[in-house]
Structures are given as C-alpha cells and as structure tokens.
Coordinates of C-alpha atoms in Angstrom, one line a residue:
M20 CA 70.2 83.1 199.4
R21 CA 67.6 82.2 201.6
F22 CA 68.4 83.9 204.7
F23 CA 67.7 87.5 202.4
Q24 CA 64.5 85.2 201.4
A25 CA 63.4 85.1 205.0
F26 CA 64.4 88.5 206.2
F27 CA 62.5 90.1 203.4
Y28 CA 59.2 87.9 204.4
V29 CA 60.2 89.2 207.7
I30 CA 60.2 93.1 206.6
V31 CA 57.0 92.5 204.3
A32 CA 55.3 91.1 207.1
I33 CA 56.2 94.2 209.0
I34 CA 54.5 96.2 207.1
A35 CA 51.3 94.6 206.4
Y36 CA 51.0 94.5 209.6
Q37 CA 51.2 98.1 210.0
L38 CA 48.9 97.9 208.0
L39 CA 46.4 95.6 209.3
K40 CA 47.5 95.9 212.8
P41 CA 44.2 94.6 215.3
E42 CA 42.4 96.6 217.2
M43 CA 42.6 95.8 221.0
R44 CA 39.8 94.3 222.7
I45 CA 38.5 93.6 226.3
T46 CA 34.4 92.9 227.7
D47 CA 33.5 93.3 230.6
V48 CA 34.6 91.4 233.9
D49 CA 31.6 89.8 234.2
S50 CA 31.4 88.8 230.5
P51 CA 29.2 85.5 229.9
V52 CA 31.0 84.9 226.3
Y53 CA 32.8 81.7 225.2
D54 CA 36.0 83.9 223.7
I55 CA 39.1 81.2 222.6
E56 CA 39.8 82.4 219.8
P57 CA 42.6 80.2 217.2
F58 CA 46.6 81.3 218.3
V59 CA 48.2 82.8 214.6
A60 CA 51.1 81.6 213.9
P61 CA 52.3 79.3 211.0
R62 CA 53.4 76.3 210.9
L63 CA 56.8 75.8 210.0
T64 CA 59.5 72.5 209.3
G65 CA 63.1 72.6 208.0
N66 CA 64.8 75.0 207.2
Q67 CA 61.7 77.3 207.3
L68 CA 62.2 76.6 210.7
K69 CA 65.5 77.3 211.8
Y70 CA 65.6 79.6 210.3
F71 CA 62.6 81.9 212.0
S72 CA 64.7 79.7 215.4
W73 CA 67.5 82.1 214.4
I74 CA 65.6 85.5 213.8
L75 CA 63.3 85.1 216.9
N76 CA 67.1 84.7 218.9
T77 CA 68.5 87.6 216.8
P78 CA 68.6 91.3 218.8
I79 CA 66.4 94.1 217.5
I80 CA 64.4 92.5 214.8
G81 CA 63.7 88.8 217.0
N82 CA 61.6 91.3 219.0
I83 CA 59.7 93.3 215.7
V84 CA 58.8 89.9 215.5
L85 CA 57.7 88.9 218.6
S86 CA 55.9 92.1 219.1
I87 CA 54.2 91.1 216.0
L88 CA 53.2 88.0 216.9
R89 CA 52.1 89.0 219.9
D90 CA 49.9 91.7 219.2
Q91 CA 48.2 89.8 216.1
N92 CA 47.7 87.1 218.9
K93 CA 46.0 90.4 221.8
L94 CA 48.4 89.3 224.2
D95 CA 48.5 92.6 226.2
E96 CA 44.6 91.4 226.9
V97 CA 45.7 89.9 229.8
Q98 CA 48.0 94.0 231.5
L99 CA 44.4 95.3 230.4
F100 CA 42.0 93.0 232.0
A101 CA 43.9 92.4 235.2
S102 CA 43.8 96.0 235.1
K103 CA 40.6 95.8 235.9
L104 CA 41.0 94.2 238.6
D105 CA 41.2 95.1 242.4
I106 CA 43.1 92.3 243.4
T107 CA 46.3 91.6 244.8
P108 CA 48.4 89.0 242.6
T109 CA 48.7 84.9 243.8
S110 CA 51.9 82.9 243.1
F111 CA 51.3 80.0 243.8
T112 CA 48.1 77.5 244.6
I113 CA 48.3 76.3 247.7
P114 CA 44.4 76.0 249.2
R115 CA 44.2 76.7 253.1
V116 CA 42.1 73.9 254.4
S117 CA 39.9 74.6 257.3
D118 CA 39.6 72.7 260.4
E119 CA 36.5 71.3 258.9
Q120 CA 37.9 70.9 256.1
Y121 CA 40.6 67.9 258.1
E122 CA 38.4 66.6 260.5
K123 CA 36.6 65.5 257.4
H124 CA 39.4 64.2 255.2
L125 CA 40.6 62.7 258.6
Q126 CA 37.7 60.6 259.0
A127 CA 37.2 59.7 255.1
A128 CA 41.5 57.9 256.0
S129 CA 41.2 56.8 259.4
D130 CA 39.8 52.8 257.5
L131 CA 43.3 53.6 255.3
S132 CA 45.8 50.3 255.4
S133 CA 47.5 48.1 253.2
S134 CA 45.7 45.3 254.2
N135 CA 42.4 47.5 253.2
L136 CA 43.7 48.8 250.1
E137 CA 44.0 44.6 249.1
N138 CA 41.3 44.2 249.2
I139 CA 39.8 46.7 248.0
F140 CA 41.6 45.9 244.7
T141 CA 41.9 42.5 244.5
Q142 CA 37.8 42.6 244.7
L143 CA 37.5 45.4 241.7
K144 CA 37.4 44.0 238.2
T145 CA 37.5 46.8 235.6
K146 CA 35.4 46.3 232.7
S147 CA 36.6 45.1 229.6
P148 CA 35.4 43.4 226.9
E149 CA 36.8 40.2 225.6
E150 CA 39.0 40.5 223.1
F151 CA 41.7 43.1 224.5
R152 CA 42.1 44.7 227.9
Y153 CA 44.9 45.6 229.1
K154 CA 46.8 44.3 232.3
E155 CA 46.2 46.2 235.5
I156 CA 48.0 45.8 238.8
V157 CA 45.9 43.6 240.0
D158 CA 46.3 41.1 237.2
Y159 CA 50.5 41.1 237.9
Y160 CA 49.8 41.2 242.2
N161 CA 47.6 38.2 241.7
S162 CA 50.1 35.7 239.3
Y163 CA 53.1 36.5 241.6
K164 CA 50.3 35.1 244.2
N165 CA 49.4 32.2 242.4
E166 CA 53.4 31.6 240.8
Q167 CA 52.2 32.2 237.8
I168 CA 54.7 34.1 236.7
S169 CA 57.7 35.8 239.0
P170 CA 59.2 39.6 239.2
V171 CA 62.6 38.1 237.9
S172 CA 60.9 36.4 234.7
L173 CA 58.7 39.4 234.2
V174 CA 61.3 42.2 234.3
Q175 CA 63.1 39.6 231.6
Q176 CA 60.1 40.5 229.8
V177 CA 59.8 43.8 230.1
I178 CA 64.0 44.4 229.5
D179 CA 63.0 42.6 226.0
A180 CA 60.4 44.2 224.9
V181 CA 61.9 47.8 225.2
L182 CA 64.8 46.4 223.2
Q183 CA 62.3 44.8 220.7
S184 CA 60.1 48.2 219.9
N185 CA 62.6 51.2 222.2
E186 CA 63.9 52.4 217.8
T187 CA 60.2 52.2 216.6
L188 CA 58.1 53.6 219.8
H189 CA 61.4 56.0 220.6
A190 CA 60.0 55.5 224.7
V191 CA 63.3 54.5 226.4
T192 CA 65.8 56.3 227.5
Q193 CA 68.5 54.9 229.9
M194 CA 67.3 51.6 231.2
H195 CA 70.0 49.9 234.3
V196 CA 70.0 46.5 233.6
D197 CA 71.8 44.9 236.6
D198 CA 69.9 47.5 238.6
I199 CA 66.8 46.3 237.3
L200 CA 67.6 41.9 238.1
L201 CA 68.4 43.7 241.8
Q202 CA 65.2 44.4 242.6
A203 CA 63.5 42.0 241.0
R204 CA 65.6 39.6 242.9
E205 CA 64.8 41.1 246.4
S206 CA 61.4 41.5 244.9
E207 CA 60.8 37.7 244.2
K208 CA 62.5 36.7 247.9
R209 CA 59.9 38.8 249.6
W210 CA 57.3 36.9 247.6
K211 CA 58.4 33.5 248.3
Q212 CA 58.9 34.2 251.6
G213 CA 55.4 35.1 252.3
K214 CA 56.3 38.5 252.6
Q215 CA 55.4 40.5 250.0
L216 CA 55.2 44.5 250.6
G217 CA 51.7 44.6 249.2
L218 CA 49.5 46.0 246.0
L219 CA 52.9 47.4 243.8
D220 CA 56.0 44.6 245.3
G221 CA 57.4 43.4 241.8
I222 CA 55.2 45.8 239.6
P223 CA 57.4 47.5 237.4
F224 CA 57.2 51.2 236.7
F225 CA 59.5 54.1 234.2
V226 CA 60.1 57.6 235.0
K227 CA 59.8 61.0 233.1
E228 CA 63.2 62.2 232.6
E229 CA 62.7 65.2 234.5
I230 CA 62.4 63.1 237.8
D231 CA 65.9 62.0 239.9
V232 CA 66.1 59.1 240.5
K233 CA 69.2 57.4 242.1
G234 CA 72.1 55.6 239.7
Y235 CA 70.4 58.2 236.5
E236 CA 70.5 61.5 235.0
T237 CA 67.7 63.6 235.0
T238 CA 68.7 65.5 230.9
Y239 CA 65.0 67.3 230.7
G240 CA 65.0 65.5 227.6
T241 CA 68.6 67.9 226.6
T242 CA 71.0 66.4 225.7
F243 CA 73.9 68.8 228.7
L244 CA 71.6 69.8 231.9
S245 CA 72.7 66.2 233.0
K246 CA 75.9 67.1 233.2
S247 CA 75.8 70.8 234.1
V248 CA 73.2 70.4 237.2
G249 CA 75.0 69.0 239.8
S250 CA 76.7 65.1 239.3
I251 CA 75.7 63.5 235.9
R252 CA 74.1 60.7 237.7
I253 CA 71.4 61.7 241.1
V254 CA 72.8 60.1 244.5
K255 CA 69.3 60.5 246.1
D256 CA 66.0 59.9 245.0
N257 CA 62.9 62.1 244.8
I258 CA 60.3 61.0 247.4
I259 CA 57.9 59.8 245.1
I260 CA 60.2 57.1 243.7
E261 CA 61.4 56.7 247.3
R262 CA 57.6 56.3 247.8
L263 CA 57.3 53.4 245.0
K264 CA 60.2 51.2 245.7
N265 CA 59.2 51.2 249.7
Q266 CA 56.3 48.9 249.0
G267 CA 58.2 46.8 246.4
A268 CA 58.1 48.4 243.1
I269 CA 60.3 48.6 240.9
V270 CA 62.1 51.2 239.1
M271 CA 63.1 49.9 235.2
G272 CA 64.3 53.2 233.9
K273 CA 63.9 56.5 232.5
V274 CA 61.7 57.7 229.7
N275 CA 60.9 60.4 227.0
M276 CA 59.7 64.1 227.3
H277 CA 59.0 67.1 225.2
E278 CA 62.6 68.7 225.6
V279 CA 62.1 70.3 228.8
G280 CA 59.1 70.1 228.7
I281 CA 57.7 73.0 226.6
G282 CA 55.6 71.2 224.2
V283 CA 52.9 69.1 224.0
T284 CA 53.4 66.9 221.0
G285 CA 56.0 64.7 222.3
F286 CA 59.5 65.3 219.9
N287 CA 62.3 65.5 221.2
Q288 CA 64.9 66.2 217.9
H289 CA 68.0 64.6 220.3
Y290 CA 66.2 61.5 221.8
G291 CA 63.5 60.6 218.5
S292 CA 60.0 61.7 219.0
A293 CA 57.8 59.1 221.1
R294 CA 55.8 57.3 218.9
N295 CA 52.0 57.3 219.7
P296 CA 51.1 53.1 220.2
H297 CA 48.0 53.6 217.8
Q298 CA 47.9 53.3 214.4
L299 CA 51.6 52.6 213.9
T300 CA 52.7 51.8 210.6
K301 CA 56.1 51.8 208.3
D302 CA 55.1 54.8 206.0
K303 CA 52.5 56.5 209.2
S304 CA 52.8 57.3 213.1
Y305 CA 50.5 60.1 215.6
Y306 CA 52.4 62.4 218.0
S307 CA 52.0 60.6 221.6
G308 CA 51.1 63.9 223.2
G309 CA 53.9 65.6 225.9
S310 CA 55.0 66.3 227.4
S311 CA 55.3 63.7 229.4
S312 CA 55.3 61.5 226.4
G313 CA 57.3 58.3 227.1
S314 CA 55.3 58.0 229.8
A315 CA 52.3 57.6 228.2
V316 CA 53.9 55.0 225.8
V317 CA 54.8 52.7 227.8
V318 CA 51.7 52.3 229.8
S319 CA 49.7 52.3 225.6
A320 CA 52.0 49.6 224.7
G321 CA 51.8 47.1 227.6
I322 CA 55.4 47.7 228.5
V323 CA 54.2 48.3 232.5
P324 CA 51.1 49.1 234.3
L325 CA 52.7 52.1 235.4
S326 CA 54.4 54.6 235.0
I327 CA 55.2 58.8 236.1
G328 CA 55.1 61.7 234.9
C329 CA 55.3 65.5 235.6
D330 CA 51.9 67.6 234.3
G331 CA 52.6 71.8 234.2
G332 CA 50.0 72.5 231.4
G333 CA 48.5 69.4 230.2
S334 CA 51.5 67.5 230.4
I335 CA 49.8 63.9 232.3
R336 CA 46.8 64.6 230.8
I337 CA 47.2 64.7 227.7
P338 CA 49.5 62.5 226.8
A339 CA 47.2 59.4 228.4
S340 CA 44.1 60.5 226.7
L341 CA 46.0 60.6 222.6
C342 CA 47.5 57.4 223.9
G343 CA 44.8 56.6 225.5
V344 CA 45.6 55.6 229.3
V345 CA 44.2 56.4 232.6
G346 CA 46.9 59.7 233.2
L347 CA 46.5 61.6 237.3
F348 CA 47.2 65.2 237.8
P349 CA 46.8 65.8 241.5
T350 CA 46.0 69.0 243.3
F351 CA 49.3 71.0 243.5
G352 CA 51.2 69.9 246.3
R353 CA 49.8 66.4 246.9
I354 CA 52.1 64.9 246.2
P355 CA 55.3 66.5 247.3
S356 CA 59.0 66.9 245.2
N357 CA 62.5 67.6 247.3
Q358 CA 64.4 68.6 243.6
N359 CA 65.8 71.5 244.0
F360 CA 66.0 71.8 240.2
G361 CA 62.4 71.6 238.3
V362 CA 60.4 73.6 236.0
A363 CA 56.9 75.4 236.1
W364 CA 57.0 75.3 240.3
S365 CA 53.8 77.2 240.2
V366 CA 51.8 75.1 238.0
G367 CA 53.3 71.9 237.8
G368 CA 53.7 69.1 239.8
S369 CA 54.5 65.1 239.8
G370 CA 51.5 62.1 238.4
P371 CA 50.8 58.9 237.7
F372 CA 49.7 56.9 234.3
G373 CA 47.6 54.0 234.1
T374 CA 46.0 51.4 232.5
T375 CA 43.1 51.3 234.3
V376 CA 41.4 54.4 236.9
N377 CA 42.5 50.9 239.8
D378 CA 46.4 51.3 238.4
V379 CA 45.9 55.4 238.9
A380 CA 44.6 55.2 242.5
I381 CA 47.1 52.7 243.8
S382 CA 50.1 54.8 243.0
Y383 CA 48.4 57.7 243.5
I384 CA 47.3 56.6 246.9
T385 CA 51.0 55.3 247.6
M386 CA 53.0 59.0 246.6
A387 CA 50.8 61.2 247.7
G388 CA 50.9 62.6 251.1
P389 CA 53.1 65.4 253.4
Y390 CA 56.5 65.5 253.6
S391 CA 59.3 67.5 255.2
E392 CA 61.8 68.3 252.5
S393 CA 58.7 69.5 250.1
L394 CA 56.8 72.9 251.7
K395 CA 54.3 72.6 249.1
S396 CA 53.1 69.5 250.6
L397 CA 53.0 70.3 253.7
N398 CA 49.2 72.0 254.2
Q399 CA 47.5 69.6 252.6
P400 CA 44.0 67.1 255.1
P401 CA 44.9 63.4 255.1
V402 CA 45.1 61.3 251.9
H403 CA 42.2 59.2 251.2
L404 CA 39.7 57.2 248.1
N405 CA 36.4 57.6 250.6
G406 CA 34.0 55.8 248.1
Y407 CA 35.6 54.3 246.0
N408 CA 34.2 51.1 246.0
K409 CA 30.6 53.2 245.4
I410 CA 30.0 52.3 242.6
E411 CA 26.7 51.4 241.9
S412 CA 24.9 55.0 242.3
L413 CA 26.6 58.8 241.6
E414 CA 23.0 60.9 243.0
D415 CA 25.3 62.5 245.0
I416 CA 27.6 63.6 242.5
K417 CA 26.8 67.4 240.5
I418 CA 28.8 68.0 237.7
G419 CA 28.9 71.4 235.8
L420 CA 29.4 71.9 232.3
F421 CA 30.5 74.7 230.8
K422 CA 28.9 73.3 227.1
N423 CA 30.1 76.5 225.1
Y424 CA 33.7 75.4 226.1
I425 CA 33.0 70.9 225.5
K426 CA 32.0 72.3 222.2
D427 CA 35.1 73.7 220.7
S428 CA 36.8 70.7 219.6
D429 CA 36.7 68.6 217.9
N430 CA 33.3 66.8 216.9
E431 CA 33.9 62.9 217.5
I432 CA 35.6 64.7 220.9
H433 CA 33.0 66.2 222.1
S434 CA 30.0 64.5 220.9
L435 CA 30.8 61.3 222.9
V436 CA 31.7 64.0 225.8
F437 CA 28.0 64.4 226.0
K438 CA 27.2 60.7 225.0
I439 CA 29.3 59.3 228.4
I440 CA 27.4 62.9 230.4
D441 CA 23.7 61.4 229.3
K442 CA 25.1 58.1 230.7
L443 CA 25.6 59.5 233.9
I444 CA 22.7 61.2 234.4
K445 CA 20.4 58.3 232.9
E446 CA 22.6 55.4 234.7
K447 CA 24.6 56.6 237.5
K448 CA 21.4 60.0 238.6
V449 CA 24.2 62.2 237.7
I450 CA 22.9 66.0 238.2
T451 CA 23.9 68.7 236.5
K452 CA 24.3 71.9 236.0
D453 CA 25.1 74.5 233.2
I454 CA 28.5 77.3 234.3
V455 CA 29.7 79.4 232.8
I456 CA 33.7 80.1 233.5
P457 CA 34.4 83.7 231.7
H458 CA 37.5 85.3 230.0
L459 CA 39.7 81.5 228.9
S460 CA 41.2 83.6 225.9
A461 CA 42.9 85.4 228.8
I462 CA 43.3 82.5 231.3
S463 CA 45.0 80.5 228.8
Q464 CA 47.6 83.0 228.1
S465 CA 48.0 84.2 231.6
H466 CA 49.2 80.5 232.2
A467 CA 50.8 80.3 229.0
M468 CA 53.4 83.4 230.1
I469 CA 53.6 81.9 234.2
I470 CA 54.8 78.6 232.9
M471 CA 57.0 79.9 230.0
T472 CA 58.3 82.2 232.2
E473 CA 58.7 79.9 234.3
M474 CA 60.2 77.9 232.1
A475 CA 62.9 80.5 231.0
L476 CA 64.0 81.5 234.4
M477 CA 65.2 77.8 235.2
L478 CA 66.6 77.4 232.2
N479 CA 68.4 81.4 231.8
T480 CA 71.7 80.1 233.9
F481 CA 72.5 77.8 230.6
W482 CA 71.2 80.0 227.9
K483 CA 74.3 81.9 227.4
N484 CA 76.7 78.8 226.4
H485 CA 73.7 76.2 225.0
S486 CA 71.8 78.5 224.0
N487 CA 72.2 76.9 220.5
D488 CA 71.9 73.7 221.9
F489 CA 68.0 73.0 222.0
G490 CA 65.6 71.8 219.5
Y491 CA 64.2 74.2 217.1
D492 CA 60.6 74.2 218.6
T493 CA 62.2 74.1 221.9
S494 CA 64.1 77.7 220.6
I495 CA 61.0 78.7 219.5
N496 CA 58.8 78.5 222.9
L497 CA 62.0 79.7 225.1
A498 CA 62.1 82.8 222.7
F499 CA 58.5 83.5 223.2
A500 CA 58.7 83.0 226.6
R501 CA 61.7 85.2 227.4
S502 CA 59.7 88.5 225.8
F503 CA 57.6 88.2 228.3
T504 CA 57.9 91.0 231.0
G505 CA 57.0 91.5 234.6
L506 CA 53.8 93.4 234.0
D507 CA 52.9 90.3 231.9
V508 CA 54.0 88.1 234.6
N509 CA 52.2 90.2 237.4
S510 CA 48.5 90.7 235.4
A511 CA 48.8 86.7 235.0
R512 CA 48.8 86.5 238.8
K513 CA 46.0 88.8 239.7
I514 CA 43.7 87.0 236.5
R515 CA 44.6 83.9 238.6
T516 CA 43.5 85.0 242.1
W517 CA 40.4 86.5 240.1
L518 CA 40.2 82.8 238.6
M519 CA 40.5 81.2 241.8
K520 CA 37.6 83.2 243.9
K521 CA 35.1 82.7 240.5
I522 CA 36.3 79.1 240.4
N523 CA 34.7 78.4 244.5
D524 CA 32.0 79.9 244.0
I525 CA 31.8 77.6 241.0
F526 CA 32.7 74.6 243.4
K527 CA 29.5 76.1 245.9
D528 CA 27.2 74.1 243.7
V529 CA 29.0 71.2 242.0
D530 CA 31.8 68.2 242.6
L531 CA 33.1 68.4 239.6
L532 CA 33.7 70.0 236.0
V533 CA 33.8 67.6 232.9
F534 CA 35.9 68.6 229.4
P535 CA 37.2 66.8 226.7
T536 CA 41.0 66.4 227.6
T537 CA 42.0 67.7 224.2
G538 CA 40.5 69.8 221.4
T539 CA 41.5 67.4 219.1
T540 CA 43.0 63.6 218.7
A541 CA 46.5 62.5 218.2
P542 CA 47.9 64.0 215.4
E543 CA 49.6 63.0 212.5
I544 CA 54.1 63.8 212.1
Q545 CA 54.1 64.5 209.2
P546 CA 57.4 63.6 207.6
D547 CA 59.2 66.6 206.8
A548 CA 58.4 67.4 210.5
L549 CA 60.5 64.0 211.5
E550 CA 64.0 65.7 211.2
F551 CA 63.8 68.7 213.2
G552 CA 60.3 68.8 214.1
E553 CA 57.7 71.8 213.5
S554 CA 56.6 75.1 215.2
N555 CA 52.5 74.8 214.9
I556 CA 51.6 76.5 218.0
P557 CA 47.3 77.0 216.3
L558 CA 47.9 72.9 217.0
L559 CA 49.5 72.8 220.3
Q560 CA 46.9 75.4 221.4
K561 CA 44.3 73.1 220.3
I562 CA 45.6 70.4 222.3
M563 CA 46.0 72.1 225.2
R564 CA 42.6 73.9 225.3
F565 CA 41.1 72.1 228.0
S566 CA 44.4 71.4 230.0
F567 CA 45.7 75.2 231.4
L568 CA 42.8 75.6 233.9
A569 CA 43.7 73.0 236.1
N570 CA 47.4 73.4 236.5
F571 CA 46.7 77.5 236.9
C572 CA 44.7 77.1 240.0
G573 CA 46.4 73.8 241.2
L574 CA 43.1 72.1 240.8
P575 CA 43.3 68.3 240.9
A576 CA 42.5 66.3 237.3
I577 CA 42.3 63.4 235.8
T578 CA 41.4 62.1 231.9
V579 CA 40.3 59.0 231.2
P580 CA 39.5 56.6 227.5
I581 CA 35.8 57.3 226.4
G582 CA 36.6 55.5 222.8
Y583 CA 38.5 56.2 219.5
D584 CA 38.3 58.6 216.4
S585 CA 36.8 57.5 213.1
N586 CA 41.3 57.0 212.7
N587 CA 40.5 54.6 215.3
L588 CA 43.0 56.8 217.6
P589 CA 42.3 57.6 221.0
I590 CA 39.4 59.8 222.5
G591 CA 39.9 61.1 226.4
I592 CA 37.2 62.3 229.0
Q593 CA 38.2 64.9 232.2
F594 CA 37.0 65.2 235.4
V595 CA 38.7 68.7 237.0
A596 CA 38.0 68.9 242.0
N597 CA 38.4 71.1 243.9
H598 CA 41.7 71.2 245.7
W599 CA 42.0 67.6 247.5
N600 CA 39.3 65.4 246.5
E601 CA 40.6 63.1 244.2
H602 CA 38.7 61.0 245.5
I603 CA 36.1 62.2 243.8
L604 CA 37.9 61.6 240.8
L605 CA 38.6 59.0 240.9
R606 CA 35.3 57.3 241.7
V607 CA 33.2 59.2 238.7
A608 CA 36.5 58.0 236.7
R609 CA 35.9 54.7 237.5
V610 CA 32.3 54.5 237.0
V611 CA 32.7 56.0 233.3
E612 CA 35.5 52.5 232.3
L613 CA 32.6 50.9 233.8
I614 CA 29.8 52.2 231.1
R615 CA 31.5 53.0 228.7
D616 CA 30.1 50.7 225.7
F617 CA 32.9 50.3 223.1
E618 CA 35.3 47.8 222.7
L619 CA 39.0 48.9 223.6
K620 CA 41.6 47.9 220.5
R621 CA 44.9 46.3 220.5
P622 CA 47.4 49.3 219.5
S623 CA 49.7 48.0 217.1
V624 CA 52.3 47.7 219.2
H625 CA 51.3 45.7 222.5
F626 CA 53.2 43.6 224.7
S627 CA 51.9 41.0 227.1
Y628 CA 54.2 38.9 229.5
F629 CA 51.2 36.4 231.3

C-alpha cells in the first residue's frame, strides 16, 4: 500500500512540475552577482527514504524523477554557461611549476632537516587556556623524552580508550592489537637507546578506511569492496602510511567514513554513524561531518593527536571544523598516493587532521613530496615551511574577501569569521582586498558533477551485483551521479578551465582567500535518521558551501577552530592558498590559533593520557 502511495505522489509531482516548470536562466560570463541558491529536494528518512531510493534506481520512472530534480535545480545551466566559453576542458588540476617558482621553493626548503624541524616545533607552543587544551605531538615527544610515559604504555591506553568509547562514538572500524604492540615495542627500544627517529616516533595515529594499510582491509565504508578488490587484507602500505611509519609513527587501525565518501554528514548504515564528541549525551548526538568522519572524531576526542583522511569536496575540512580540530587539504598531487583503486581522482587527495596547526604541519612535511609511482605528485616544487615561525606580524600577507559569499552562512559563523579577520588586521597588520568569484552556482554544480561521476565510475564494476548493498542515502546519491551525461562532465571541465584562470588572476593580487569552513555547525542526528540515515541534499549543500572551490581547482586549504555557536558546537575558519603555498596557509593558521580569544571546550567524550 505504501509503495502505491509513493508512486501516486511521484505522478502528482510530475504533473505539478510540468505546470510550474522553472524558467532557465544564465547570466553574463563576467557577472559579479553572487548566485548560489538553496537546492530543492525533500528531506527523506525511514520508509520514504527506502521508497525514494527504489524509485530513483527504477528504469523510466527514476529517470523522470531525476529529470524533474535536475530542472528544478537548474543543473542545465552548467551546459548553458559552458557553451559561452571558448576554451578546452581541464581534466586534471596539476599546476605547471615555472623555473622561477621552483628555485624560490628550493631556496626556502634548503634548511629543512629533521633536526631543524625538532628545533622549530619543540620551541613553539600553541596558545591554550588554562582549563583545557589538547595534548599535541610535541607534548607526546617531550613525555617520551622525559620518560614520563613510554610508547608501549601509551598505546595500551589508546586501545583502552577505543574499547571504552567506540560503542558511543562509532569511530574505529579495525584495530590489530598485536601489530600495534609490536610497533610500540620497536619505538620504545629506539627511545631507550637514544635513537628515536624524530618528532613522530611513538606517535599513534588512525587512518581512514579509504587508504591502504598493510594487514588491514580497505572497505571504503562498504560491506563488500574489500572482498571485491584484490586480496581482502592489503599487502602494501600506501606511500603516505609508509612515510609516517618510517618516522616511527604507530598505526593504530582504521576509522569510519561516510560510505564511499559520497556524503558529508559521516553517516554510515553499516558501521554506525560516527558521533561528534562535542555535546554528546545519552539522548542527543550530532553529526561528525564527513566523509572522513572517524578521522576527525578520534582527534577531537583526544584518542590520538593525529589521523589521516581524504578530501574530494571538503571531506577533511568539514569534519575537522564540525569537530573542532585542524584539517589540511594540500595542493592536488602534493601528497602522493600509489593506490590503484580510488575515488575522486581529479579533485581529491589525502591530508592530516591534528589537534593543532603544529601537528598538521609536522605530518604534512612527512607525507608530502614526489613519489615515482604517483604521477600526479611528480611535477611539484620542494616541500618546506618557510616563514612558519614568523608570527609577530603578517604585514606581508594580503587576504581576499568575498563578503557576500562569506555572509551566506549562519549568523554566528560569519560573525566569528569577520571578527578573526578584524583581529588579523588590527593585531597582525594583515592587508585585505575585496574580491568577487562569479558564477559560484555553476562552479559548485560542476564540481558535484565531476566528483559524483568519478565515484559512480569507480563503483560501476560492482553496481550489478552490489547495488542493493549500499545504504539508502548512498544509493540515492549514486542515482544522481549515474544520471549525469558526458556533456555534463565536459561542460563542467570547461568551467574548471575558466575558473582556474579567474583564480590565477585573483592570486596575482592576494596571498590567501578566506571563507567559513561550513555554512552551518554540526547538525543534530534526528531520531528518525538513526537506523537508515537520511537524504537531505539542501543540508549537504549548506555544509559544503565553502569547500568545493579548493577541490575543483586543486588548491590547498586549511580549517582552524575559531569558537562555538550558541549550542557550544565548534566553528571553523578556512584559508585557501595558491598551488604549492601550504607554508603560507600553515603560518597564517598558526597565527589565528595564537590570536583567537575563546576558551577551548572539552568535548563530552575526551581522553588524556598524561
């Protein structure tokens, strides 16, 4: 009976749509108008969600409904806009490095050594209130050095913390205790002999389910992918995991993610929705953000000071912001990957979560740099942190402001963003310049078309046998993805070419762009969404309103906590730099940590080991 009711509603919607079909519009190519509008789609949970998933994946009727949603949200404007552009499509955002740029970065990197890094970070302290602060990597390093704690005793506490909290947080999905203790004993031996490998020796970290770790499954948040792609247990570390291990860091296991990365709330129907450690009670919980949900949660809860995630449309920065920690998305290709199976290959990449900017900087320096088996990583200048400790003044930094864009966020969010900007101007002599990025609506739609079709293509091999194994919200999103055409994707790529030229012109006048990280703070997980999740595309659009730009152009971006809303949920500010300028991002982000004037709030679930 309910199915026929759903079918009836669809028919009524079709008739109503034909009567009220929106008029297509397209503005001038150089229009300065801010044009992002809310996406029109119903919020669905429970049986409605299941029926809608079934309808969208049903031939003929599914295509009709998808066509209605497409027209209702003016997605054809991507094709219309692209038709006005006399340029060729850009498939990848690998920026060309001039000889002059290379030499400049080479000179900046000349003093980068492990001993210099230790001197830099052990002398730097992050400003923190007296009542609560996160333990950062340098705290762990000093505790080992002073024999206050040992790697073995530490990882045992981390394991205990996971066992105590995981039924509540749903953050950790895999953990091999014997291997963890083996790594810890090797680290402890080095420390006792005075042969520690550096700042990361003995530092525990977790890895997103999307990244290969030797001895673990790579599930991508599904129940079947690890069994369908090669061997069940991975036999070789991803190069970034290998680099962290080579510095003595201890892999603690794998953490949860939004299924196949095609959502930004962090919900996972199979492994449980990772909970935000902030304001978590028996009766109320909030989304962690995604798709790198577990990566943010384990850092926010103090379980580890470092974790690794992936980001194709904000999947590092969004959960980092919602959970009140720091997250870095580097320049496309800056951090390599040697996995043959991956999602969002033209817009995505891996990056670190940390309790502070210092933690993110240390791990970034370790993971970044070219690797022969990762073609996208080869064309890059040397990695460095030039200017990181120059924090007394930022008078050499100019920041671009698109004020109407910033204001398209909750009042509490953009008020704090403008407050931080004012403090940077008054206290650190930052220079600001008003900018405009036209056609953000078409840009955001273009990014969505590219990332979703790349995900759909990755999963196409498994669609016939496993289409019913996906969660309902994933199935709905993949139905949208599979509806996009070659004309859509190539139109989106033309818009990427146009945008990269626009952004390049903007960066001739400024060093950074600044935005909120998200348009809203962490949404509450409603009771009707606990079992099967929800499809709430307007909410997803608001969460990722400010994240797609960096991915679409391959630009580095960082999020830093700057306060809380009236519900005591974290708010983040986001800085975006030109290609290869992570050192500028990290410098300015660290200054923000030092000038912010709020007290960090201890999450409802939090661990401290010393």
